[in-house]
């Protein structure tokens, strides 16, 4: 599980907040162990976090996606970008695919994007009530998905 977001920017905290929920479930024995990683944004180095993984779920807030969330399969982006600042999950997968022959020595893991709908992203704001409801719905979905795997 890889969550992106800035806890100081309102609903941008949705990704890290979901990982906190999953960590509590793991601590209570309600969810099998899985690695929970978080950062403010995806960067080229995160491709190395995919080495040896069977599957990965990227979790992030969405400014304009469907409510309460969208869960979509992602694939490596076909176009190589040269920015190492703010990458998409597809760009991270593409970087992994480029590294695979030299470093990863394995296929790209199956990857999903869980995009949780957010509404307010201003610095210093708390999570909005609507985003909290979306967090609850996406959390219940993801916990069930992980238990069924």
PDB file of C-alpha atoms in Angstrom:
ATOM      1  CA  UNK A   1       0.000   0.000   0.000  1.00  0.00           C
ATOM      2  CA  UNK A   2       1.403   3.377  -0.955  1.00  0.00           C
ATOM      3  CA  UNK A   3      -0.416   6.542   0.101  1.00  0.00           C
ATOM      4  CA  UNK A   4       0.304  10.061  -1.028  1.00  0.00           C
ATOM      5  CA  UNK A   5      -0.822  13.264   0.567  1.00  0.00           C
ATOM      6  CA  UNK A   6      -0.046  16.161   2.828  1.00  0.00           C
ATOM      7  CA  UNK A   7      -1.761  15.940   6.233  1.00  0.00           C
ATOM      8  CA  UNK A   8      -1.492  19.741   6.560  1.00  0.00           C
ATOM      9  CA  UNK A   9      -3.611  20.429   3.465  1.00  0.00           C
ATOM     10  CA  UNK A  10      -7.177  19.478   4.368  1.00  0.00           C
ATOM     11  CA  UNK A  11      -8.540  16.617   2.314  1.00  0.00           C
ATOM     12  CA  UNK A  12      -5.106  15.933   0.812  1.00  0.00           C
ATOM     13  CA  UNK A  13      -4.647  13.940   4.037  1.00  0.00           C
ATOM     14  CA  UNK A  14      -7.010  11.205   2.794  1.00  0.00           C
ATOM     15  CA  UNK A  15      -4.234   8.844   1.659  1.00  0.00           C
ATOM     16  CA  UNK A  16      -2.193   8.983   4.882  1.00  0.00           C
ATOM     17  CA  UNK A  17      -5.408   8.838   6.954  1.00  0.00           C
ATOM     18  CA  UNK A  18      -6.428   5.618   5.216  1.00  0.00           C
ATOM     19  CA  UNK A  19      -3.027   4.078   5.945  1.00  0.00           C
ATOM     20  CA  UNK A  20      -3.410   5.001   9.617  1.00  0.00           C
ATOM     21  CA  UNK A  21      -6.736   3.151   9.603  1.00  0.00           C
ATOM     22  CA  UNK A  22      -5.129   0.095   7.990  1.00  0.00           C
ATOM     23  CA  UNK A  23      -2.280   0.191  10.529  1.00  0.00           C
ATOM     24  CA  UNK A  24      -4.832   0.109  13.376  1.00  0.00           C
ATOM     25  CA  UNK A  25      -6.601  -2.848  11.752  1.00  0.00           C
ATOM     26  CA  UNK A  26      -3.267  -4.673  11.441  1.00  0.00           C
ATOM     27  CA  UNK A  27      -2.401  -3.967  15.083  1.00  0.00           C
ATOM     28  CA  UNK A  28      -5.780  -5.377  16.135  1.00  0.00           C
ATOM     29  CA  UNK A  29      -5.202  -8.521  14.051  1.00  0.00           C
ATOM     30  CA  UNK A  30      -8.123  -7.734  11.743  1.00  0.00           C
ATOM     31  CA  UNK A  31      -5.981  -7.403   8.644  1.00  0.00           C
ATOM     32  CA  UNK A  32      -3.056  -9.411   7.370  1.00  0.00           C
ATOM     33  CA  UNK A  33       0.317  -7.758   7.359  1.00  0.00           C
ATOM     34  CA  UNK A  34       1.124  -5.675   4.334  1.00  0.00           C
ATOM     35  CA  UNK A  35       3.626  -2.896   3.932  1.00  0.00           C
ATOM     36  CA  UNK A  36       2.181   0.563   4.433  1.00  0.00           C
ATOM     37  CA  UNK A  37       4.227   3.336   2.852  1.00  0.00           C
ATOM     38  CA  UNK A  38       3.422   7.028   2.656  1.00  0.00           C
ATOM     39  CA  UNK A  39       4.952  10.202   1.282  1.00  0.00           C
ATOM     40  CA  UNK A  40       3.793  13.670   0.273  1.00  0.00           C
ATOM     41  CA  UNK A  41       4.078  12.785  -3.425  1.00  0.00           C
ATOM     42  CA  UNK A  42       5.349  10.042  -5.706  1.00  0.00           C
ATOM     43  CA  UNK A  43       8.909  10.374  -6.930  1.00  0.00           C
ATOM     44  CA  UNK A  44      11.226   8.338  -9.146  1.00  0.00           C
ATOM     45  CA  UNK A  45      12.800   6.607  -6.123  1.00  0.00           C
ATOM     46  CA  UNK A  46       9.462   4.999  -5.269  1.00  0.00           C
ATOM     47  CA  UNK A  47       9.899   2.625  -8.201  1.00  0.00           C
ATOM     48  CA  UNK A  48      12.388   0.748  -6.008  1.00  0.00           C
ATOM     49  CA  UNK A  49       9.668   0.256  -3.377  1.00  0.00           C
ATOM     50  CA  UNK A  50       7.892  -1.983  -5.896  1.00  0.00           C
ATOM     51  CA  UNK A  51      10.717  -4.526  -6.143  1.00  0.00           C
ATOM     52  CA  UNK A  52       9.518  -7.943  -5.015  1.00  0.00           C
ATOM     53  CA  UNK A  53       5.864  -6.899  -4.700  1.00  0.00           C
ATOM     54  CA  UNK A  54       3.014  -9.017  -6.017  1.00  0.00           C
ATOM     55  CA  UNK A  55       0.568  -6.120  -6.068  1.00  0.00           C
ATOM     56  CA  UNK A  56       0.376  -2.524  -4.909  1.00  0.00           C
ATOM     57  CA  UNK A  57      -2.448  -0.127  -4.192  1.00  0.00           C
ATOM     58  CA  UNK A  58      -1.693   3.567  -4.598  1.00  0.00           C
ATOM     59  CA  UNK A  59      -3.998   5.705  -2.447  1.00  0.00           C
ATOM     60  CA  UNK A  60      -4.497   9.411  -3.051  1.00  0.00           C
ATOM     61  CA  UNK A  61      -7.071  12.166  -2.739  1.00  0.00           C
ATOM     62  CA  UNK A  62      -8.929  13.144  -5.879  1.00  0.00           C
ATOM     63  CA  UNK A  63      -9.959  16.716  -6.625  1.00  0.00           C
ATOM     64  CA  UNK A  64     -12.654  15.866  -9.165  1.00  0.00           C
ATOM     65  CA  UNK A  65     -13.166  12.093  -9.209  1.00  0.00           C
ATOM     66  CA  UNK A  66     -16.344  10.184  -8.464  1.00  0.00           C
ATOM     67  CA  UNK A  67     -17.775  10.048  -4.958  1.00  0.00           C
ATOM     68  CA  UNK A  68     -16.971   8.398  -2.661  1.00  0.00           C
ATOM     69  CA  UNK A  69     -13.947   6.883  -4.474  1.00  0.00           C
ATOM     70  CA  UNK A  70     -12.718   5.161  -7.626  1.00  0.00           C
ATOM     71  CA  UNK A  71     -10.695   1.936  -7.697  1.00  0.00           C
ATOM     72  CA  UNK A  72      -8.995   1.412 -11.042  1.00  0.00           C
ATOM     73  CA  UNK A  73      -6.342  -0.863 -12.447  1.00  0.00           C
ATOM     74  CA  UNK A  74      -3.292   1.072 -13.590  1.00  0.00           C
ATOM     75  CA  UNK A  75      -0.539   0.169 -16.018  1.00  0.00           C
ATOM     76  CA  UNK A  76       2.838   1.684 -16.839  1.00  0.00           C
ATOM     77  CA  UNK A  77       2.442   4.937 -18.727  1.00  0.00           C
ATOM     78  CA  UNK A  78       3.624   4.586 -22.311  1.00  0.00           C
ATOM     79  CA  UNK A  79       5.403   7.961 -22.367  1.00  0.00           C
ATOM     80  CA  UNK A  80       8.577   8.487 -20.424  1.00  0.00           C
ATOM     81  CA  UNK A  81       8.631  11.727 -18.465  1.00  0.00           C
ATOM     82  CA  UNK A  82      11.803  13.396 -17.361  1.00  0.00           C
ATOM     83  CA  UNK A  83      10.562  15.173 -14.282  1.00  0.00           C
ATOM     84  CA  UNK A  84      11.505  13.571 -10.997  1.00  0.00           C
ATOM     85  CA  UNK A  85       9.088  15.771  -9.080  1.00  0.00           C
ATOM     86  CA  UNK A  86       5.458  14.729  -8.709  1.00  0.00           C
ATOM     87  CA  UNK A  87       4.961  11.518 -10.644  1.00  0.00           C
ATOM     88  CA  UNK A  88       1.766   9.617 -11.361  1.00  0.00           C
ATOM     89  CA  UNK A  89       1.410   5.973 -10.293  1.00  0.00           C
ATOM     90  CA  UNK A  90       1.631   5.010 -13.982  1.00  0.00           C
ATOM     91  CA  UNK A  91       4.940   6.869 -14.280  1.00  0.00           C
ATOM     92  CA  UNK A  92       6.283   5.026 -11.229  1.00  0.00           C
ATOM     93  CA  UNK A  93       5.290   1.726 -12.861  1.00  0.00           C
ATOM     94  CA  UNK A  94       6.990   2.818 -16.090  1.00  0.00           C
ATOM     95  CA  UNK A  95      10.178   3.591 -14.165  1.00  0.00           C
ATOM     96  CA  UNK A  96       9.964   0.188 -12.495  1.00  0.00           C
ATOM     97  CA  UNK A  97       9.571  -1.493 -15.897  1.00  0.00           C
ATOM     98  CA  UNK A  98      12.678   0.314 -17.128  1.00  0.00           C
ATOM     99  CA  UNK A  99      14.609  -0.862 -14.062  1.00  0.00           C
ATOM    100  CA  UNK A 100      13.328  -4.428 -14.183  1.00  0.00           C
ATOM    101  CA  UNK A 101      16.086  -5.959 -16.318  1.00  0.00           C
ATOM    102  CA  UNK A 102      18.874  -4.439 -14.204  1.00  0.00           C
ATOM    103  CA  UNK A 103      17.439  -4.088 -10.702  1.00  0.00           C
ATOM    104  CA  UNK A 104      13.969  -5.489 -10.207  1.00  0.00           C
ATOM    105  CA  UNK A 105      14.421  -8.738 -12.135  1.00  0.00           C
ATOM    106  CA  UNK A 106      10.705  -9.345 -12.190  1.00  0.00           C
ATOM    107  CA  UNK A 107       7.487  -8.213 -13.793  1.00  0.00           C
ATOM    108  CA  UNK A 108       5.638  -5.095 -12.717  1.00  0.00           C
ATOM    109  CA  UNK A 109       3.331  -5.819  -9.816  1.00  0.00           C
ATOM    110  CA  UNK A 110      -0.388  -5.575 -10.440  1.00  0.00           C
ATOM    111  CA  UNK A 111      -1.278  -2.029  -9.430  1.00  0.00           C
ATOM    112  CA  UNK A 112      -4.472  -0.267  -8.468  1.00  0.00           C
ATOM    113  CA  UNK A 113      -5.289   3.362  -7.768  1.00  0.00           C
ATOM    114  CA  UNK A 114      -7.731   4.115  -4.985  1.00  0.00           C
ATOM    115  CA  UNK A 115      -8.687   7.751  -5.601  1.00  0.00           C
ATOM    116  CA  UNK A 116     -10.732   9.108  -2.697  1.00  0.00           C
ATOM    117  CA  UNK A 117     -12.822  12.185  -3.443  1.00  0.00           C
ATOM    118  CA  UNK A 118     -11.749  15.279  -1.525  1.00  0.00           C
ATOM    119  CA  UNK A 119     -13.130  18.810  -1.517  1.00  0.00           C
ATOM    120  CA  UNK A 120     -10.950  21.205   0.493  1.00  0.00           C
ATOM    121  CA  UNK A 121      -7.175  21.320   0.053  1.00  0.00           C
ATOM    122  CA  UNK A 122      -6.096  24.558   1.695  1.00  0.00           C
ATOM    123  CA  UNK A 123      -3.081  24.690   3.977  1.00  0.00           C
ATOM    124  CA  UNK A 124      -4.061  24.314   7.637  1.00  0.00           C
ATOM    125  CA  UNK A 125      -7.550  22.952   7.014  1.00  0.00           C
ATOM    126  CA  UNK A 126      -8.795  19.804   8.704  1.00  0.00           C
ATOM    127  CA  UNK A 127     -10.338  16.891   6.851  1.00  0.00           C
ATOM    128  CA  UNK A 128     -13.820  17.928   5.687  1.00  0.00           C
ATOM    129  CA  UNK A 129     -16.898  16.022   6.856  1.00  0.00           C
ATOM    130  CA  UNK A 130     -17.677  14.927   3.279  1.00  0.00           C
ATOM    131  CA  UNK A 131     -14.109  13.663   2.792  1.00  0.00           C
ATOM    132  CA  UNK A 132     -14.327  11.793   6.119  1.00  0.00           C
ATOM    133  CA  UNK A 133     -17.432  10.001   4.852  1.00  0.00           C
ATOM    134  CA  UNK A 134     -15.572   9.095   1.648  1.00  0.00           C
ATOM    135  CA  UNK A 135     -12.610   7.912   3.741  1.00  0.00           C
ATOM    136  CA  UNK A 136     -14.900   5.635   5.741  1.00  0.00           C
ATOM    137  CA  UNK A 137     -16.423   4.153   2.573  1.00  0.00           C
ATOM    138  CA  UNK A 138     -13.070   3.635   0.856  1.00  0.00           C
ATOM    139  CA  UNK A 139     -11.549   2.178   4.022  1.00  0.00           C
ATOM    140  CA  UNK A 140     -14.329  -0.391   4.388  1.00  0.00           C
ATOM    141  CA  UNK A 141     -13.947  -1.299   0.717  1.00  0.00           C
ATOM    142  CA  UNK A 142     -10.158  -1.638   0.859  1.00  0.00           C
ATOM    143  CA  UNK A 143     -10.153  -3.679   4.069  1.00  0.00           C
ATOM    144  CA  UNK A 144     -12.650  -6.109   2.512  1.00  0.00           C
ATOM    145  CA  UNK A 145     -10.586  -6.257  -0.688  1.00  0.00           C
ATOM    146  CA  UNK A 146      -7.410  -7.046   1.253  1.00  0.00           C
ATOM    147  CA  UNK A 147      -9.113  -9.697   3.395  1.00  0.00           C
ATOM    148  CA  UNK A 148     -10.466 -11.403   0.256  1.00  0.00           C
ATOM    149  CA  UNK A 149      -7.064 -11.527  -1.495  1.00  0.00           C
TER     150      UNK A 149
END
